[in-house]
Structure formats: C-alpha cells, structure tokens
Backbone as JSON Lines, residues from 0, in Angstrom:
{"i":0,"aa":"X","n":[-95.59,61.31,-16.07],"ca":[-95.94,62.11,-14.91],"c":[-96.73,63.32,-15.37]}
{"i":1,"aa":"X","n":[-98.01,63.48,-14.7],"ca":[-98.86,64.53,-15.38],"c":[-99.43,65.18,-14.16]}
{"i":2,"aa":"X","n":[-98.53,65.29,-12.75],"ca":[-98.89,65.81,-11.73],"c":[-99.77,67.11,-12.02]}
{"i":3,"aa":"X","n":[-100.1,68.09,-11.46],"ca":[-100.39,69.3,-11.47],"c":[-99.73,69.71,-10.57]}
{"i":4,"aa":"X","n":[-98.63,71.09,-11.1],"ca":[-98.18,71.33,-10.11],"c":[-98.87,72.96,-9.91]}
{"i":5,"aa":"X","n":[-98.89,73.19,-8.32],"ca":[-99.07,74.98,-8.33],"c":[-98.15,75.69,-7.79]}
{"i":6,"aa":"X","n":[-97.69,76.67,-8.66],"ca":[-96.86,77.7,-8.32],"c":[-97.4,78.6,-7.33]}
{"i":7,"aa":"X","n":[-96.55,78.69,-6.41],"ca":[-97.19,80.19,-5.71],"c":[-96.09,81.39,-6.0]}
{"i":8,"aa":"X","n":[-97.03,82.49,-5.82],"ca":[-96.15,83.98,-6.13],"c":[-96.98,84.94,-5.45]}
{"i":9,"aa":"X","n":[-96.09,85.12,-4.52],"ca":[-96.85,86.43,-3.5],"c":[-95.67,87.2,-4.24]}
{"i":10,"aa":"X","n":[-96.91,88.74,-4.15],"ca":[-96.57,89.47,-5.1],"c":[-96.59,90.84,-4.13]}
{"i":11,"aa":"X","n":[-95.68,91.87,-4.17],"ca":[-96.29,93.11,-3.26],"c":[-94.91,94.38,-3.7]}
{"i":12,"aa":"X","n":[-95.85,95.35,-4.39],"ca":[-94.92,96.43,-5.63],"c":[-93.76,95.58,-6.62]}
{"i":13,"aa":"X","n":[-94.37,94.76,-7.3],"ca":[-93.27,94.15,-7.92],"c":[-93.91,94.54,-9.29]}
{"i":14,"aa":"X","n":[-94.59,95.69,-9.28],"ca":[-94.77,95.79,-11.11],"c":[-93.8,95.7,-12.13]}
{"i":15,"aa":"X","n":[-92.67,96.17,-12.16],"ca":[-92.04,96.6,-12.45],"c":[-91.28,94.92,-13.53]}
{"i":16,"aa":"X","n":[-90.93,93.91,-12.31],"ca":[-90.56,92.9,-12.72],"c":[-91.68,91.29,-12.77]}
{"i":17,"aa":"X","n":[-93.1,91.57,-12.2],"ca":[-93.99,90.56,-12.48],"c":[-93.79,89.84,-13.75]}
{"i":18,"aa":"X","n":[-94.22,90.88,-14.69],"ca":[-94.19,90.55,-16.34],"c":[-93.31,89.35,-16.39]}
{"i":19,"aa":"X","n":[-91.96,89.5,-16.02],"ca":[-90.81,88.84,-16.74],"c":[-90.87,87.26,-15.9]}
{"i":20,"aa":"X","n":[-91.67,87.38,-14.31],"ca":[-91.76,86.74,-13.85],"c":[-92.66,85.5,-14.29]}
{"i":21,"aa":"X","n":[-93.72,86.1,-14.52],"ca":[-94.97,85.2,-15.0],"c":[-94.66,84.77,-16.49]}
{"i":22,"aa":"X","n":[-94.07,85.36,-17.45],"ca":[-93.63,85.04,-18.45],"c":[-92.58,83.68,-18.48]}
{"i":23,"aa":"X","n":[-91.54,83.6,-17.42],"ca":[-90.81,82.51,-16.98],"c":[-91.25,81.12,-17.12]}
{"i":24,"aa":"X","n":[-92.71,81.03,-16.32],"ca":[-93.42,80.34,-15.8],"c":[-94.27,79.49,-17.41]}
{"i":25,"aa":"X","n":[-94.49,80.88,-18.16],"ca":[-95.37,80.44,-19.21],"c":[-94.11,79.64,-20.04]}
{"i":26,"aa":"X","n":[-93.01,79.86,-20.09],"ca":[-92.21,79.23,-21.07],"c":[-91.77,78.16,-20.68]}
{"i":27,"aa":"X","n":[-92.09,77.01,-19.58],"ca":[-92.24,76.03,-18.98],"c":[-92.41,75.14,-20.09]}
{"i":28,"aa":"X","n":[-91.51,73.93,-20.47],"ca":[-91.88,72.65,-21.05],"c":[-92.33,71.76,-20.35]}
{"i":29,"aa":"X","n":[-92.78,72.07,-19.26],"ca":[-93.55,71.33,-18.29],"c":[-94.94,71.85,-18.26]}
{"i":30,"aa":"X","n":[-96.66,71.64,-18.62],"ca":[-97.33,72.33,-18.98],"c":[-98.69,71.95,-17.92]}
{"i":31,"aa":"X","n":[-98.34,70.72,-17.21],"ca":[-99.36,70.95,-16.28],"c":[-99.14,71.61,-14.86]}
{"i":32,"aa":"X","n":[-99.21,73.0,-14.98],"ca":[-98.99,73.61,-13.79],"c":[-100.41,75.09,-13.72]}
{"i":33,"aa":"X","n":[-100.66,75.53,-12.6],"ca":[-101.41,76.22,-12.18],"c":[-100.74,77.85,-11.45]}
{"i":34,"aa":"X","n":[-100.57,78.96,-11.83],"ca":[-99.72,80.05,-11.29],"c":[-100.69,80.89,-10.36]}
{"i":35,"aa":"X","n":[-100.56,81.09,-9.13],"ca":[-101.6,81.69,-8.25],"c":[-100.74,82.61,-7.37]}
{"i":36,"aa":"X","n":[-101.28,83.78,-8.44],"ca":[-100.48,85.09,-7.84],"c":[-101.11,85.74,-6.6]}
{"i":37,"aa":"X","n":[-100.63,86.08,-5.38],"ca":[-101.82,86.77,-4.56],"c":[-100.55,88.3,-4.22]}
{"i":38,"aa":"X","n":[-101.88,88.97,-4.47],"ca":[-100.97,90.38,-4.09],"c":[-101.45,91.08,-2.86]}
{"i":39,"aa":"X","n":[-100.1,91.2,-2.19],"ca":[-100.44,91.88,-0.78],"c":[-100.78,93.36,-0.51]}
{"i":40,"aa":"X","n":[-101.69,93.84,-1.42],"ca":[-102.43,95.4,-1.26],"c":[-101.26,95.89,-1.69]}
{"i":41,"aa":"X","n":[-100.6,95.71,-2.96],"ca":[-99.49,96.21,-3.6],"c":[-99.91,98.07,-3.83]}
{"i":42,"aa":"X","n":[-99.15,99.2,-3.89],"ca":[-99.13,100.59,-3.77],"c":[-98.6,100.7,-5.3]}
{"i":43,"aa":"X","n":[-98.71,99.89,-5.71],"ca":[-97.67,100.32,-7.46],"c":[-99.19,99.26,-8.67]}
{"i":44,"aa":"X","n":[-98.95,99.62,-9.9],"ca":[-100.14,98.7,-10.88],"c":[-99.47,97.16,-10.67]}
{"i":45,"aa":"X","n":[-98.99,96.71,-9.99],"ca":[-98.48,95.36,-10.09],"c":[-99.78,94.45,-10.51]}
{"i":46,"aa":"X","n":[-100.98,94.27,-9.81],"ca":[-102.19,93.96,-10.17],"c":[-102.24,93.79,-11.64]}
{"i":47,"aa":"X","n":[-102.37,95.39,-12.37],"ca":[-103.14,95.13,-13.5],"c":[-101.84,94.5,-14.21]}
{"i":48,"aa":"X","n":[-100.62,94.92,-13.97],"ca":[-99.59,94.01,-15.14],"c":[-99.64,92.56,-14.65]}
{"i":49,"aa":"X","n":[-100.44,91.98,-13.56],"ca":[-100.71,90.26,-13.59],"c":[-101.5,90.1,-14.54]}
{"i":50,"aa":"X","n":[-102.59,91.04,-14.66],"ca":[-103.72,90.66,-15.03],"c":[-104.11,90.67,-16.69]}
{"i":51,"aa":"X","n":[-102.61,91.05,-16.85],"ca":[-102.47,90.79,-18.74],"c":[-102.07,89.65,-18.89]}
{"i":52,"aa":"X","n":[-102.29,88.85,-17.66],"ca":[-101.7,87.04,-18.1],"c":[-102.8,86.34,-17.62]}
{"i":53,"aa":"X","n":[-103.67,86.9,-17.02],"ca":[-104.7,86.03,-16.16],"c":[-105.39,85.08,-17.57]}
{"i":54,"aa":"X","n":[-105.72,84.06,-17.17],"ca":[-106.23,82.88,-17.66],"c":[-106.52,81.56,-16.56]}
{"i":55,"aa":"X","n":[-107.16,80.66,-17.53],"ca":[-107.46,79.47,-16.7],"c":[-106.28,78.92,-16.08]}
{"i":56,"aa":"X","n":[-105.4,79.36,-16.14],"ca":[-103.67,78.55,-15.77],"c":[-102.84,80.0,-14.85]}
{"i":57,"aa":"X","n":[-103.56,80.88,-14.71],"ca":[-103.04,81.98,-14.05],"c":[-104.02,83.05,-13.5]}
{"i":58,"aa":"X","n":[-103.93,82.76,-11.71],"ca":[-105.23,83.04,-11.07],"c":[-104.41,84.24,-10.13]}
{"i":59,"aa":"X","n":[-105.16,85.44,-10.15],"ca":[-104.66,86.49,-9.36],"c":[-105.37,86.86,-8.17]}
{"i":60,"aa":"X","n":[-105.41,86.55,-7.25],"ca":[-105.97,86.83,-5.69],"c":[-105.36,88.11,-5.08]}
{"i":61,"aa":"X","n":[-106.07,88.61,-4.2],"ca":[-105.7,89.53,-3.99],"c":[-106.61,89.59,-2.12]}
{"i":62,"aa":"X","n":[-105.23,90.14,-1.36],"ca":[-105.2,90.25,0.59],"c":[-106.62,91.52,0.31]}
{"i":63,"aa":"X","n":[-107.29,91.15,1.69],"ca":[-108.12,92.45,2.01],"c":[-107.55,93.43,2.65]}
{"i":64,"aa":"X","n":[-105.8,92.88,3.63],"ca":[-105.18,93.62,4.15],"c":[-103.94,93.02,4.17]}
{"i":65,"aa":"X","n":[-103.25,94.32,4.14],"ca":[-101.92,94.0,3.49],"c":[-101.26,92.91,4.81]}
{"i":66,"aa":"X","n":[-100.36,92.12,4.88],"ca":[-100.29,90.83,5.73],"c":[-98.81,91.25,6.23]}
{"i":67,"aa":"X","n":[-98.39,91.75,5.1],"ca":[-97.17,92.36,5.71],"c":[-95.68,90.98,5.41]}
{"i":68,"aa":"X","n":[-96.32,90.03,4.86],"ca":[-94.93,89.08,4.93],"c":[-95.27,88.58,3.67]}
{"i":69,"aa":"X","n":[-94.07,87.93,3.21],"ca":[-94.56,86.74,2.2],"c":[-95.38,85.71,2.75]}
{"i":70,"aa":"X","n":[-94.72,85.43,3.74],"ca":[-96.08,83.94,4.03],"c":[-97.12,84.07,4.7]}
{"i":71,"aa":"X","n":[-97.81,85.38,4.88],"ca":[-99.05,85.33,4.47],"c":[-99.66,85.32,2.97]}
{"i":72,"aa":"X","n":[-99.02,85.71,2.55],"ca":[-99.62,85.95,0.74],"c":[-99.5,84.24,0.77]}
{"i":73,"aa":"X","n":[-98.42,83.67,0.72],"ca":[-98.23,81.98,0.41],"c":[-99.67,81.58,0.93]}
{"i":74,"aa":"X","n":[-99.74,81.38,2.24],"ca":[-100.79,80.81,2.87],"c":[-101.95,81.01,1.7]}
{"i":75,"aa":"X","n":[-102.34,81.89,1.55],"ca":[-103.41,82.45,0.77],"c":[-103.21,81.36,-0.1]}
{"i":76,"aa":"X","n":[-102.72,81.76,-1.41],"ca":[-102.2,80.89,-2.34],"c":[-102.87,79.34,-1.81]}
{"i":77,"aa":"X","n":[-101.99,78.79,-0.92],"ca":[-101.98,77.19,-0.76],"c":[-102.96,77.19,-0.46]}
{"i":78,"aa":"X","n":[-104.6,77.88,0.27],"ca":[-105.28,77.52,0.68],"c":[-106.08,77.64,-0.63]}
{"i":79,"aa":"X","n":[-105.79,77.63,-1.94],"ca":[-106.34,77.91,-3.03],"c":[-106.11,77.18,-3.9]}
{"i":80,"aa":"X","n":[-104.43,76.31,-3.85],"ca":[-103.77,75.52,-4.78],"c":[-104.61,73.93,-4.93]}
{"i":81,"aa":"X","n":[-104.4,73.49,-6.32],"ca":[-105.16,72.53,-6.52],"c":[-104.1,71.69,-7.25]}
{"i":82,"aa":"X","n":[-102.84,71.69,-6.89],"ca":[-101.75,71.16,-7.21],"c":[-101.22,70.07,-5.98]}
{"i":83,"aa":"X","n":[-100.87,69.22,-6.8],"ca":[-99.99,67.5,-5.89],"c":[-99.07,68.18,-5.22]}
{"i":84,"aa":"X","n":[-98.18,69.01,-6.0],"ca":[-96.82,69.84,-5.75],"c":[-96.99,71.18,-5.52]}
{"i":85,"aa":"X","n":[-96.21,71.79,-4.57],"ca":[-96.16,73.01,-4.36],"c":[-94.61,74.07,-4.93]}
{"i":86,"aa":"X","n":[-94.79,74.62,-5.34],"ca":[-93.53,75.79,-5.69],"c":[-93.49,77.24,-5.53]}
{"i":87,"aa":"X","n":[-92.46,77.76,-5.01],"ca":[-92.76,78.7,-4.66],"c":[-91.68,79.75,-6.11]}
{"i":88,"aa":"X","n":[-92.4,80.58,-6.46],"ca":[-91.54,81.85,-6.8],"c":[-91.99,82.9,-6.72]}
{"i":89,"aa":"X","n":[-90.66,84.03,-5.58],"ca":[-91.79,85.43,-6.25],"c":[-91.96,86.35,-7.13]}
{"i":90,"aa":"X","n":[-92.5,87.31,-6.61],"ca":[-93.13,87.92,-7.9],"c":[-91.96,88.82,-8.55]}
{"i":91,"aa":"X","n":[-90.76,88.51,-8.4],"ca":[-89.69,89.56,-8.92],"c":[-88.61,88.44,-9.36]}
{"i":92,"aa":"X","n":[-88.75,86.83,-8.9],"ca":[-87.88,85.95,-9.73],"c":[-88.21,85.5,-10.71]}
{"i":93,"aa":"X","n":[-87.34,85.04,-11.42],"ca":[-87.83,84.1,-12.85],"c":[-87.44,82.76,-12.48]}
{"i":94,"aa":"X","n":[-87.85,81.29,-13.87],"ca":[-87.8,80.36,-13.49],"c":[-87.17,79.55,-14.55]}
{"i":95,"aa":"X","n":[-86.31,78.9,-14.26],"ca":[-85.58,78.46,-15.42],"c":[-86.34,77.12,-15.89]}
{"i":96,"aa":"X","n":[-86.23,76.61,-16.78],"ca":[-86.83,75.3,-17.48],"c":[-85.85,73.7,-17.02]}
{"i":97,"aa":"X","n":[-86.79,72.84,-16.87],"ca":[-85.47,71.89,-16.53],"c":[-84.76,71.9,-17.7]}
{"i":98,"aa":"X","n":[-85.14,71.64,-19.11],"ca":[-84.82,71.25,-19.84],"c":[-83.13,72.61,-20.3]}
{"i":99,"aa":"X","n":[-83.56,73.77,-19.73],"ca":[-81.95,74.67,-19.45],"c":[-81.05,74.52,-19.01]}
{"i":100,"aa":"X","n":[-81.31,73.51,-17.79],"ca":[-79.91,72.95,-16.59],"c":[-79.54,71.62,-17.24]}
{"i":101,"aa":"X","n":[-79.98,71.12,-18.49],"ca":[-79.51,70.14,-18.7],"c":[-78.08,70.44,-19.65]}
C-alpha cells in the first residue's frame, strides 16, 4: 500500500506547540504522506515556526481572513490535498506511529 495520504492541520496561535506537532508527523514509519498546514491569520509567529519544516512534504497556506473555525482552515487544506486519504490533526496535537500501538 503506497496510498498518499494528506494530513490536514489548521493551525491558529499554536506557536508555541506546532513544532512538536509537525515533528510527530515527520517521525511517521509511514512515509507517503503530504502535511498541509493552513493558518488562520494566526496573532502569535506560529507561521514562521511551520516554516522551519516547510518542504516538498510540508506545505503551509495561509486564510486572507481569519475564518474563525477549524473547518474553514480544513476546507482550505482539502481543496489543496492531493492525497487518496484524508487526516486530520491540529496544530497543537501530536501523532502517534502505528507501529507504537502495536
């Protein structure tokens, strides 16, 4: 199975805990996946601490106006995702590995 999957992560003042979030994601033994952060006109650097991960596998979007919910940020995201599968985490959870719950 070599799906692509895309993560979504609406993101909005979560500087603080992004890092640990997106880091989660990177420690995945599952490696075909896509992380598409969109930040909802965040008031804190949450932005630039995405943007020490940005790469071809981690895409940071960003609202022209703040939307005010998570699922507007999602929407965003999915209308962007290029993944079979969809997942959601946000920008202040982490993600455990399957290979941890075993």
């Amino acid at each position: 199975m070599n799906d692509l999957v895309s993560i979504i992560m609406p993101s909005y003042n979560t500087a603080k805990y992004i890092g640990e979030s997106i880091q989660s994601v990177l420690a995945q033994t599952y490696t075909n996946w896509e992380l598409i952060i969109v930040d909802d006109c965040s008031e804190d650097n949450t932005v630039q601490e995405a943007k020490k991960y940005e790469s071809d596998k981690v895409k940071i979007l960003k609202t022209k106006h703040n939307t005010g919910t998570a699922g507007g940020t999602r929407n965003v995201a999915i209308d962007n995702a290029k993944g079979e599968y969809i997942i959601f985490l946000d920008g202040d959870d982490t993600m455990y590995d399957s290979q941890t719950l075993r």
